[in-house]
PDB file of C-alpha atoms in Angstrom:
ATOM      1  CA  MET A   1      84.147 113.428  99.263  1.00  0.00           C
ATOM      2  CA  VAL A   2      84.999 113.432 102.973  1.00  0.00           C
ATOM      3  CA  THR A   3      83.347 116.203 104.995  1.00  0.00           C
ATOM      4  CA  ARG A   4      85.531 117.525 107.799  1.00  0.00           C
ATOM      5  CA  ASP A   5      83.887 118.383 111.122  1.00  0.00           C
ATOM      6  CA  PRO A   6      85.097 121.957 112.001  1.00  0.00           C
ATOM      7  CA  ASN A   7      85.047 121.270 115.741  1.00  0.00           C
ATOM      8  CA  LEU A   8      87.174 118.178 115.378  1.00  0.00           C
ATOM      9  CA  MET A   9      89.500 119.971 112.974  1.00  0.00           C
ATOM     10  CA  ASN A  10      90.076 122.640 115.633  1.00  0.00           C
ATOM     11  CA  GLN A  11      91.182 119.902 118.012  1.00  0.00           C
ATOM     12  CA  TYR A  12      93.438 118.537 115.295  1.00  0.00           C
ATOM     13  CA  GLU A  13      94.994 121.910 114.425  1.00  0.00           C
ATOM     14  CA  GLY A  14      98.753 121.963 114.716  1.00  0.00           C
ATOM     15  CA  LEU A  15      99.363 118.197 114.481  1.00  0.00           C
ATOM     16  CA  LEU A  16     101.685 118.676 111.512  1.00  0.00           C
ATOM     17  CA  ALA A  17     103.463 121.765 112.760  1.00  0.00           C
ATOM     18  CA  HIS A  18     106.876 120.061 113.035  1.00  0.00           C
ATOM     19  CA  ASP A  19     109.129 119.855 110.014  1.00  0.00           C
ATOM     20  CA  ASP A  20     112.418 119.164 111.803  1.00  0.00           C
ATOM     21  CA  SER A  21     114.217 116.225 110.186  1.00  0.00           C
ATOM     22  CA  ASP A  22     115.037 114.974 113.692  1.00  0.00           C
ATOM     23  CA  ALA A  23     111.413 115.088 114.803  1.00  0.00           C
ATOM     24  CA  ILE A  24     109.696 112.017 116.200  1.00  0.00           C
ATOM     25  CA  HIS A  25     107.004 110.749 113.821  1.00  0.00           C
ATOM     26  CA  LEU A  26     103.885 108.993 115.121  1.00  0.00           C
ATOM     27  CA  VAL A  27     101.644 107.461 112.445  1.00  0.00           C
ATOM     28  CA  VAL A  28      98.221 106.356 113.656  1.00  0.00           C
ATOM     29  CA  LEU A  29      96.529 103.983 111.214  1.00  0.00           C
ATOM     30  CA  THR A  30      92.805 103.426 111.434  1.00  0.00           C
ATOM     31  CA  GLY A  31      89.929 102.728 109.096  1.00  0.00           C
ATOM     32  CA  MET A  32      87.507 100.071 107.957  1.00  0.00           C
ATOM     33  CA  SER A  33      88.238  96.471 108.903  1.00  0.00           C
ATOM     34  CA  GLY A  34      89.379  94.802 105.688  1.00  0.00           C
ATOM     35  CA  GLY A  35      90.527  98.139 104.267  1.00  0.00           C
ATOM     36  CA  GLY A  36      94.246  97.330 104.429  1.00  0.00           C
ATOM     37  CA  LYS A  37      95.405  98.546 107.845  1.00  0.00           C
ATOM     38  CA  THR A  38      97.532  95.453 108.455  1.00  0.00           C
ATOM     39  CA  VAL A  39      99.200  95.817 105.043  1.00  0.00           C
ATOM     40  CA  ALA A  40      99.926  99.482 105.728  1.00  0.00           C
ATOM     41  CA  LEU A  41     101.346  98.685 109.164  1.00  0.00           C
ATOM     42  CA  ARG A  42     103.675  96.079 107.614  1.00  0.00           C
ATOM     43  CA  ALA A  43     104.871  98.624 105.061  1.00  0.00           C
ATOM     44  CA  LEU A  44     105.756 101.048 107.838  1.00  0.00           C
ATOM     45  CA  GLU A  45     107.482  98.267 109.761  1.00  0.00           C
ATOM     46  CA  ASP A  46     109.676  97.698 106.699  1.00  0.00           C
ATOM     47  CA  LEU A  47     110.537 101.402 106.885  1.00  0.00           C
ATOM     48  CA  ASP A  48     111.869 100.750 110.400  1.00  0.00           C
ATOM     49  CA  PHE A  49     108.860 102.136 112.232  1.00  0.00           C
ATOM     50  CA  TYR A  50     108.258 100.652 115.672  1.00  0.00           C
ATOM     51  CA  CYS A  51     104.796  99.152 115.111  1.00  0.00           C
ATOM     52  CA  VAL A  52     102.035  98.260 117.590  1.00  0.00           C
ATOM     53  CA  ASP A  53      98.568  97.076 116.588  1.00  0.00           C
ATOM     54  CA  ASN A  54      95.259  97.631 118.409  1.00  0.00           C
ATOM     55  CA  LEU A  55      96.546  99.959 121.117  1.00  0.00           C
ATOM     56  CA  PRO A  56      93.978 101.927 123.192  1.00  0.00           C
ATOM     57  CA  SER A  57      94.369 105.664 122.672  1.00  0.00           C
ATOM     58  CA  ALA A  58      94.906 106.260 126.390  1.00  0.00           C
ATOM     59  CA  LEU A  59      98.173 104.319 126.164  1.00  0.00           C
ATOM     60  CA  LEU A  60      99.601 106.324 123.253  1.00  0.00           C
ATOM     61  CA  PRO A  61     101.490 108.842 125.448  1.00  0.00           C
ATOM     62  CA  GLN A  62     103.091 106.006 127.443  1.00  0.00           C
ATOM     63  CA  LEU A  63     104.075 104.204 124.230  1.00  0.00           C
ATOM     64  CA  VAL A  64     105.705 107.320 122.781  1.00  0.00           C
ATOM     65  CA  GLN A  65     107.532 107.985 126.040  1.00  0.00           C
ATOM     66  CA  ALA A  66     108.788 104.409 126.336  1.00  0.00           C
ATOM     67  CA  ALA A  67     109.817 104.114 122.671  1.00  0.00           C
ATOM     68  CA  THR A  68     111.728 107.397 122.539  1.00  0.00           C
ATOM     69  CA  ARG A  69     113.727 107.367 125.747  1.00  0.00           C
ATOM     70  CA  GLY A  70     117.121 105.928 126.612  1.00  0.00           C
ATOM     71  CA  ASP A  71     119.197 103.683 124.385  1.00  0.00           C
ATOM     72  CA  SER A  72     116.111 102.324 122.612  1.00  0.00           C
ATOM     73  CA  HIS A  73     115.285 105.769 121.181  1.00  0.00           C
ATOM     74  CA  ARG A  74     112.925 105.519 118.186  1.00  0.00           C
ATOM     75  CA  ARG A  75     112.118 108.372 115.827  1.00  0.00           C
ATOM     76  CA  ARG A  76     109.348 106.535 113.948  1.00  0.00           C
ATOM     77  CA  ILE A  77     106.359 104.893 115.617  1.00  0.00           C
ATOM     78  CA  ALA A  78     103.213 103.466 113.973  1.00  0.00           C
ATOM     79  CA  VAL A  79     100.078 102.369 115.801  1.00  0.00           C
ATOM     80  CA  GLY A  80      97.006 100.569 114.499  1.00  0.00           C
ATOM     81  CA  VAL A  81      93.615 101.540 115.947  1.00  0.00           C
ATOM     82  CA  ASP A  82      90.359  99.819 115.009  1.00  0.00           C
ATOM     83  CA  VAL A  83      86.914  98.827 116.263  1.00  0.00           C
ATOM     84  CA  ARG A  84      88.323  96.180 118.575  1.00  0.00           C
ATOM     85  CA  SER A  85      88.926  99.121 120.914  1.00  0.00           C
ATOM     86  CA  ARG A  86      86.112 100.460 123.115  1.00  0.00           C
ATOM     87  CA  ASP A  87      83.598 102.902 121.638  1.00  0.00           C
ATOM     88  CA  ASP A  88      84.787 105.810 123.808  1.00  0.00           C
ATOM     89  CA  ASP A  89      88.341 105.303 122.552  1.00  0.00           C
ATOM     90  CA  PHE A  90      87.441 107.059 119.295  1.00  0.00           C
ATOM     91  CA  GLN A  91      85.887 109.981 121.165  1.00  0.00           C
ATOM     92  CA  HIS A  92      89.079 110.598 123.142  1.00  0.00           C
ATOM     93  CA  MET A  93      91.494 110.118 120.250  1.00  0.00           C
ATOM     94  CA  PRO A  94      91.439 113.772 118.976  1.00  0.00           C
ATOM     95  CA  GLN A  95      92.370 115.110 122.406  1.00  0.00           C
ATOM     96  CA  VAL A  96      95.119 112.526 122.850  1.00  0.00           C
ATOM     97  CA  LEU A  97      96.630 113.335 119.441  1.00  0.00           C
ATOM     98  CA  SER A  98      96.434 117.066 120.107  1.00  0.00           C
ATOM     99  CA  SER A  99      98.339 116.683 123.363  1.00  0.00           C
ATOM    100  CA  LEU A 100     101.008 114.542 121.670  1.00  0.00           C
ATOM    101  CA  ALA A 101     101.452 117.132 118.899  1.00  0.00           C
ATOM    102  CA  ALA A 102     103.414 119.323 121.292  1.00  0.00           C
ATOM    103  CA  THR A 103     106.329 116.879 121.246  1.00  0.00           C
ATOM    104  CA  VAL A 104     105.942 114.596 118.199  1.00  0.00           C
ATOM    105  CA  GLN A 105     104.876 114.907 114.584  1.00  0.00           C
ATOM    106  CA  VAL A 106     101.522 113.123 114.334  1.00  0.00           C
ATOM    107  CA  HIS A 107      99.986 111.652 111.158  1.00  0.00           C
ATOM    108  CA  LEU A 108      96.465 110.182 111.331  1.00  0.00           C
ATOM    109  CA  ILE A 109      95.786 107.978 108.298  1.00  0.00           C
ATOM    110  CA  PHE A 110      92.327 106.570 107.549  1.00  0.00           C
ATOM    111  CA  LEU A 111      92.008 103.542 105.248  1.00  0.00           C
ATOM    112  CA  ASP A 112      88.589 103.539 103.646  1.00  0.00           C
ATOM    113  CA  CYS A 113      86.967 101.008 101.331  1.00  0.00           C
ATOM    114  CA  ASN A 114      83.531 100.816  99.759  1.00  0.00           C
ATOM    115  CA  ASP A 115      80.971  98.322 101.070  1.00  0.00           C
ATOM    116  CA  ALA A 116      80.950  96.130  97.976  1.00  0.00           C
ATOM    117  CA  ALA A 117      84.726  95.645  98.079  1.00  0.00           C
ATOM    118  CA  LEU A 118      84.664  94.936 101.831  1.00  0.00           C
ATOM    119  CA  ILE A 119      81.913  92.327 101.462  1.00  0.00           C
ATOM    120  CA  LYS A 120      83.841  90.676  98.630  1.00  0.00           C
ATOM    121  CA  ARG A 121      87.053  90.582 100.678  1.00  0.00           C
ATOM    122  CA  TYR A 122      85.318  89.038 103.676  1.00  0.00           C
ATOM    123  CA  SER A 123      83.649  86.502 101.401  1.00  0.00           C
ATOM    124  CA  GLU A 124      86.966  85.519  99.816  1.00  0.00           C
ATOM    125  CA  THR A 125      88.901  85.262 103.084  1.00  0.00           C
ATOM    126  CA  ARG A 126      85.983  83.813 105.117  1.00  0.00           C
ATOM    127  CA  ARG A 127      87.036  85.941 108.050  1.00  0.00           C
ATOM    128  CA  ARG A 128      84.464  87.316 110.497  1.00  0.00           C
ATOM    129  CA  HIS A 129      84.004  91.041 110.839  1.00  0.00           C
ATOM    130  CA  PRO A 130      84.846  92.216 114.398  1.00  0.00           C
ATOM    131  CA  LEU A 131      81.318  93.617 114.834  1.00  0.00           C
ATOM    132  CA  ALA A 132      79.469  90.754 113.126  1.00  0.00           C
ATOM    133  CA  VAL A 133      78.251  89.096 116.312  1.00  0.00           C
ATOM    134  CA  ARG A 134      75.371  86.631 116.370  1.00  0.00           C
ATOM    135  CA  GLY A 135      72.313  88.054 114.650  1.00  0.00           C
ATOM    136  CA  VAL A 136      74.193  90.951 113.012  1.00  0.00           C
ATOM    137  CA  SER A 137      74.703  90.810 109.246  1.00  0.00           C
ATOM    138  CA  LEU A 138      77.994  91.752 107.592  1.00  0.00           C
ATOM    139  CA  ALA A 139      76.353  94.766 105.935  1.00  0.00           C
ATOM    140  CA  ASP A 140      75.013  96.003 109.277  1.00  0.00           C
ATOM    141  CA  ALA A 141      78.414  95.463 110.934  1.00  0.00           C
ATOM    142  CA  ILE A 142      80.100  97.562 108.235  1.00  0.00           C
ATOM    143  CA  ALA A 143      77.508 100.318 108.654  1.00  0.00           C
ATOM    144  CA  GLU A 144      78.027 100.374 112.442  1.00  0.00           C
ATOM    145  CA  GLU A 145      81.796 100.486 111.989  1.00  0.00           C
ATOM    146  CA  ARG A 146      81.483 103.516 109.710  1.00  0.00           C
ATOM    147  CA  ARG A 147      79.436 105.267 112.380  1.00  0.00           C
ATOM    148  CA  LEU A 148      82.004 104.541 115.091  1.00  0.00           C
ATOM    149  CA  LEU A 149      84.952 105.634 112.986  1.00  0.00           C
ATOM    150  CA  ARG A 150      83.390 108.822 111.596  1.00  0.00           C
ATOM    151  CA  PRO A 151      85.093 111.125 114.172  1.00  0.00           C
ATOM    152  CA  LEU A 152      88.543 109.804 113.207  1.00  0.00           C
ATOM    153  CA  MET A 153      87.864 109.998 109.490  1.00  0.00           C
ATOM    154  CA  ALA A 154      86.838 113.626 109.925  1.00  0.00           C
ATOM    155  CA  ILE A 155      90.227 114.671 111.336  1.00  0.00           C
ATOM    156  CA  ALA A 156      92.488 112.370 109.297  1.00  0.00           C
ATOM    157  CA  GLU A 157      95.521 113.929 107.656  1.00  0.00           C
ATOM    158  CA  ARG A 158      94.942 111.580 104.751  1.00  0.00           C
ATOM    159  CA  VAL A 159      92.085 109.279 103.688  1.00  0.00           C
ATOM    160  CA  ILE A 160      93.220 106.430 101.437  1.00  0.00           C
ATOM    161  CA  GLU A 161      90.548 104.765  99.296  1.00  0.00           C
ATOM    162  CA  SER A 162      91.752 101.156  99.014  1.00  0.00           C
ATOM    163  CA  SER A 163      88.793  99.635  97.153  1.00  0.00           C
ATOM    164  CA  ASP A 164      90.693  99.340  93.859  1.00  0.00           C
ATOM    165  CA  LEU A 165      94.200  98.865  95.289  1.00  0.00           C
ATOM    166  CA  ASN A 166      95.962  95.528  95.475  1.00  0.00           C
ATOM    167  CA  VAL A 167      98.332  94.675  98.318  1.00  0.00           C
ATOM    168  CA  HIS A 168     101.417  95.880  96.473  1.00  0.00           C
ATOM    169  CA  GLN A 169      99.861  99.165  95.356  1.00  0.00           C
ATOM    170  CA  LEU A 170      98.784  99.964  98.907  1.00  0.00           C
ATOM    171  CA  ARG A 171     102.215  99.146 100.345  1.00  0.00           C
ATOM    172  CA  ARG A 172     103.882 101.353  97.745  1.00  0.00           C
ATOM    173  CA  LEU A 173     101.440 104.186  98.425  1.00  0.00           C
ATOM    174  CA  ILE A 174     102.172 104.066 102.156  1.00  0.00           C
ATOM    175  CA  ALA A 175     105.918 103.712 101.669  1.00  0.00           C
ATOM    176  CA  THR A 176     106.088 106.571  99.176  1.00  0.00           C
ATOM    177  CA  GLY A 177     104.060 108.837 101.426  1.00  0.00           C
ATOM    178  CA  TYR A 178     106.259 108.266 104.455  1.00  0.00           C
ATOM    179  CA  ALA A 179     109.637 107.704 102.859  1.00  0.00           C
ATOM    180  CA  GLN A 180     110.476 111.275 103.861  1.00  0.00           C
ATOM    181  CA  THR A 181     110.611 110.146 107.494  1.00  0.00           C
ATOM    182  CA  THR A 182     113.654 108.038 106.610  1.00  0.00           C
ATOM    183  CA  THR A 183     117.018 109.331 105.476  1.00  0.00           C
ATOM    184  CA  GLY A 184     118.074 108.785 101.873  1.00  0.00           C
ATOM    185  CA  LEU A 185     116.452 106.850  99.073  1.00  0.00           C
ATOM    186  CA  THR A 186     113.717 104.318  99.882  1.00  0.00           C
ATOM    187  CA  LEU A 187     114.200 101.009  98.057  1.00  0.00           C
ATOM    188  CA  MET A 188     111.498  98.486  97.189  1.00  0.00           C
ATOM    189  CA  PHE A 189     112.829  95.039  96.237  1.00  0.00           C
ATOM    190  CA  GLN A 190     110.138  92.841  94.740  1.00  0.00           C
ATOM    191  CA  SER A 191     110.110  89.323  93.320  1.00  0.00           C
ATOM    192  CA  PHE A 192     107.828  88.199  90.515  1.00  0.00           C
ATOM    193  CA  ALA A 193     107.161  85.440  87.957  1.00  0.00           C
ATOM    194  CA  PHE A 194     107.919  86.298  84.336  1.00  0.00           C
ATOM    195  CA  ARG A 195     105.076  84.036  83.232  1.00  0.00           C
ATOM    196  CA  ARG A 196     102.640  86.416  84.954  1.00  0.00           C
ATOM    197  CA  GLY A 197     104.106  89.519  83.381  1.00  0.00           C
ATOM    198  CA  LEU A 198     106.432  92.318  84.421  1.00  0.00           C
ATOM    199  CA  PRO A 199     105.503  94.548  87.378  1.00  0.00           C
ATOM    200  CA  LEU A 200     104.549  97.816  85.719  1.00  0.00           C
ATOM    201  CA  ASP A 201     105.947  99.973  88.505  1.00  0.00           C
ATOM    202  CA  SER A 202     109.517  98.676  88.156  1.00  0.00           C
ATOM    203  CA  ASP A 203     112.427 101.086  87.804  1.00  0.00           C
ATOM    204  CA  PHE A 204     114.929  98.238  87.264  1.00  0.00           C
ATOM    205  CA  VAL A 205     114.308  94.605  86.287  1.00  0.00           C
ATOM    206  CA  PHE A 206     116.797  91.758  86.753  1.00  0.00           C
ATOM    207  CA  ASP A 207     116.254  88.321  85.210  1.00  0.00           C
ATOM    208  CA  ALA A 208     117.255  85.384  87.446  1.00  0.00           C
ATOM    209  CA  ARG A 209     115.965  82.639  85.145  1.00  0.00           C
ATOM    210  CA  CYS A 210     119.538  81.786  84.134  1.00  0.00           C
ATOM    211  CA  LEU A 211     120.294  80.511  87.658  1.00  0.00           C
ATOM    212  CA  PRO A 212     119.905  76.892  88.885  1.00  0.00           C
ATOM    213  CA  ASN A 213     116.251  76.285  89.660  1.00  0.00           C
ATOM    214  CA  PRO A 214     115.255  74.684  93.009  1.00  0.00           C
ATOM    215  CA  HIS A 215     111.896  73.838  91.435  1.00  0.00           C
ATOM    216  CA  TRP A 216     113.454  70.731  89.900  1.00  0.00           C
ATOM    217  CA  GLU A 217     114.387  69.402  93.336  1.00  0.00           C
ATOM    218  CA  PRO A 218     111.240  67.549  94.575  1.00  0.00           C
ATOM    219  CA  THR A 219     111.919  68.346  98.244  1.00  0.00           C
ATOM    220  CA  LEU A 220     112.410  72.056  97.501  1.00  0.00           C
ATOM    221  CA  ARG A 221     109.522  72.569  95.087  1.00  0.00           C
ATOM    222  CA  PRO A 222     106.827  73.333  97.701  1.00  0.00           C
ATOM    223  CA  LEU A 223     109.117  75.731  99.593  1.00  0.00           C
ATOM    224  CA  SER A 224     110.069  79.338  98.833  1.00  0.00           C
ATOM    225  CA  GLY A 225     113.263  81.352  98.739  1.00  0.00           C
ATOM    226  CA  LYS A 226     112.623  82.336 102.359  1.00  0.00           C
ATOM    227  CA  ASP A 227     113.083  78.747 103.555  1.00  0.00           C
ATOM    228  CA  ALA A 228     116.474  77.537 104.786  1.00  0.00           C
ATOM    229  CA  PRO A 229     116.741  74.464 102.468  1.00  0.00           C
ATOM    230  CA  VAL A 230     116.208  76.649  99.389  1.00  0.00           C
ATOM    231  CA  ARG A 231     118.682  79.259 100.627  1.00  0.00           C
ATOM    232  CA  GLU A 232     121.281  76.570 101.292  1.00  0.00           C
ATOM    233  CA  PHE A 233     120.742  75.075  97.833  1.00  0.00           C
ATOM    234  CA  LEU A 234     121.224  78.433  96.115  1.00  0.00           C
ATOM    235  CA  GLU A 235     124.182  79.449  98.256  1.00  0.00           C
ATOM    236  CA  ARG A 236     126.006  76.299  97.137  1.00  0.00           C
ATOM    237  CA  GLN A 237     125.805  77.530  93.529  1.00  0.00           C
ATOM    238  CA  PRO A 238     128.758  79.850  92.697  1.00  0.00           C
ATOM    239  CA  VAL A 239     126.835  81.482  89.847  1.00  0.00           C
ATOM    240  CA  VAL A 240     124.163  82.647  92.297  1.00  0.00           C
ATOM    241  CA  GLY A 241     126.788  84.427  94.380  1.00  0.00           C
ATOM    242  CA  GLU A 242     128.154  86.069  91.239  1.00  0.00           C
ATOM    243  CA  PHE A 243     124.671  87.213  90.228  1.00  0.00           C
ATOM    244  CA  PHE A 244     124.094  88.765  93.650  1.00  0.00           C
ATOM    245  CA  ALA A 245     127.511  90.461  93.743  1.00  0.00           C
ATOM    246  CA  ASP A 246     127.152  91.887  90.221  1.00  0.00           C
ATOM    247  CA  THR A 247     123.621  93.150  90.939  1.00  0.00           C
ATOM    248  CA  ALA A 248     124.677  94.819  94.209  1.00  0.00           C
ATOM    249  CA  ARG A 249     127.726  96.331  92.534  1.00  0.00           C
ATOM    250  CA  TRP A 250     125.579  97.797  89.751  1.00  0.00           C
ATOM    251  CA  LEU A 251     123.054  99.217  92.226  1.00  0.00           C
ATOM    252  CA  ASP A 252     125.843 100.647  94.390  1.00  0.00           C
ATOM    253  CA  ALA A 253     127.121 102.514  91.344  1.00  0.00           C
ATOM    254  CA  TRP A 254     123.799 103.921  90.144  1.00  0.00           C
ATOM    255  CA  LEU A 255     121.552 104.450  93.167  1.00  0.00           C
ATOM    256  CA  PRO A 256     123.537 107.532  94.267  1.00  0.00           C
ATOM    257  CA  ARG A 257     122.708 109.091  90.877  1.00  0.00           C
ATOM    258  CA  PHE A 258     119.008 108.735  91.664  1.00  0.00           C
ATOM    259  CA  GLU A 259     119.498 110.252  95.107  1.00  0.00           C
ATOM    260  CA  ALA A 260     121.338 113.181  93.535  1.00  0.00           C
ATOM    261  CA  ASP A 261     118.327 113.646  91.241  1.00  0.00           C
ATOM    262  CA  ASP A 262     116.024 114.054  94.292  1.00  0.00           C
ATOM    263  CA  ARG A 263     114.313 110.726  93.797  1.00  0.00           C
ATOM    264  CA  SER A 264     112.784 109.411  97.032  1.00  0.00           C
ATOM    265  CA  TYR A 265     111.678 105.923  95.924  1.00  0.00           C
ATOM    266  CA  VAL A 266     113.077 103.274  93.562  1.00  0.00           C
ATOM    267  CA  THR A 267     111.632  99.825  92.793  1.00  0.00           C
ATOM    268  CA  ILE A 268     114.005  96.984  91.882  1.00  0.00           C
ATOM    269  CA  SER A 269     112.231  93.906  90.505  1.00  0.00           C
ATOM    270  CA  ILE A 270     113.831  90.479  90.250  1.00  0.00           C
ATOM    271  CA  GLY A 271     112.032  87.784  88.304  1.00  0.00           C
ATOM    272  CA  CYS A 272     112.330  84.070  87.725  1.00  0.00           C
ATOM    273  CA  THR A 273     110.025  81.514  86.129  1.00  0.00           C
ATOM    274  CA  GLY A 274     107.636  80.886  89.023  1.00  0.00           C
ATOM    275  CA  GLY A 275     108.525  83.795  91.306  1.00  0.00           C
ATOM    276  CA  ARG A 276     108.906  81.540  94.358  1.00  0.00           C
ATOM    277  CA  HIS A 277     112.540  80.460  94.710  1.00  0.00           C
ATOM    278  CA  ARG A 278     115.396  82.287  92.982  1.00  0.00           C
ATOM    279  CA  SER A 279     113.814  85.730  92.818  1.00  0.00           C
ATOM    280  CA  VAL A 280     112.530  85.540  96.406  1.00  0.00           C
ATOM    281  CA  TYR A 281     115.953  84.484  97.676  1.00  0.00           C
ATOM    282  CA  LEU A 282     117.714  87.321  95.849  1.00  0.00           C
ATOM    283  CA  VAL A 283     115.201  89.939  96.989  1.00  0.00           C
ATOM    284  CA  GLU A 284     115.635  88.906 100.619  1.00  0.00           C
ATOM    285  CA  LYS A 285     119.426  88.820 100.301  1.00  0.00           C
ATOM    286  CA  LEU A 286     119.628  92.222  98.603  1.00  0.00           C
ATOM    287  CA  ALA A 287     117.234  93.775 101.121  1.00  0.00           C
ATOM    288  CA  ALA A 288     119.319  92.426 104.013  1.00  0.00           C
ATOM    289  CA  HIS A 289     122.465  93.770 102.352  1.00  0.00           C
ATOM    290  CA  TYR A 290     121.079  97.299 101.967  1.00  0.00           C
ATOM    291  CA  ARG A 291     119.456  97.400 105.395  1.00  0.00           C
ATOM    292  CA  THR A 292     122.945  97.466 106.891  1.00  0.00           C
ATOM    293  CA  THR A 293     123.487 100.939 105.394  1.00  0.00           C
ATOM    294  CA  ARG A 294     119.986 102.327 104.669  1.00  0.00           C
ATOM    295  CA  GLU A 295     116.810 102.950 106.640  1.00  0.00           C
ATOM    296  CA  GLY A 296     114.069 102.653 104.023  1.00  0.00           C
ATOM    297  CA  VAL A 297     114.235  99.159 102.491  1.00  0.00           C
ATOM    298  CA  LEU A 298     111.014  97.315 101.603  1.00  0.00           C
ATOM    299  CA  THR A 299     110.351  93.851 100.206  1.00  0.00           C
ATOM    300  CA  PHE A 300     107.360  92.466  98.344  1.00  0.00           C
ATOM    301  CA  HIS A 301     106.891  88.976  96.893  1.00  0.00           C
ATOM    302  CA  ARG A 302     104.117  89.206  94.325  1.00  0.00           C
ATOM    303  CA  GLU A 303     103.588  85.480  93.905  1.00  0.00           C
ATOM    304  CA  LEU A 304     103.687  84.718  97.641  1.00  0.00           C
ATOM    305  CA  GLU A 305     101.113  87.296  98.748  1.00  0.00           C
TER     306      GLU A 305
END
């Protein structure tokens, strides 16, 4: 359980007072290093947030002013804040957010993770913790980070425990929580390999295994559906174009029914044998197609993450 500091909560009071659909949304992401902040920031970027990582709190007002003025007007901004900032940055953050709350709708999100999971993640990735300088153990660095971040955790609108979440689950959690800042239905297009099982969170599943497989081309095998040679190979196949057109036509017909039913989030999964070529290509192509008419379109490639 997270204990809220009453003094800090008084400073935070009123941050969520705006409910105007035209309001400017500022999401500040912070939390434990290795807890998933980068993943969360990418999810918000897919939702068309203007994203900046590791920005000192003193520069937040200037960022909001610059991002929301003139022809480059942005309604959705996300900023990552972590221990790479100076110690006093966390002390000033509540006051900075309170001052911004007069003009923008502020959301402070804290990504937490237990020590055992953090140590395992750092061991698997072999990355160095930002506070693990010479002579400081990983466990001590994590403990010091918790101390530094305690003031922000105390005033967070939401604390997300990411210890048991995989990358996809965290991205979906973030996207679902902030889909309301976009207009219309938020779409998640994800690719997967049938041999590793169906994604359990799918609303619709399309099977692309009937399409020509780039895997059997030796030069294309190590690539993915994001790479130009694979895209060019698939675009030369008429049946691939038919598959895409039929899938888009079907979604065009039925997605409005979900919007009419007050759904805010739909996941469309496309699978192939290995989850690297055909399904990845189709996910990227469908996402690009729907981004021309919708704000909230996400992509996730299970076998590439």
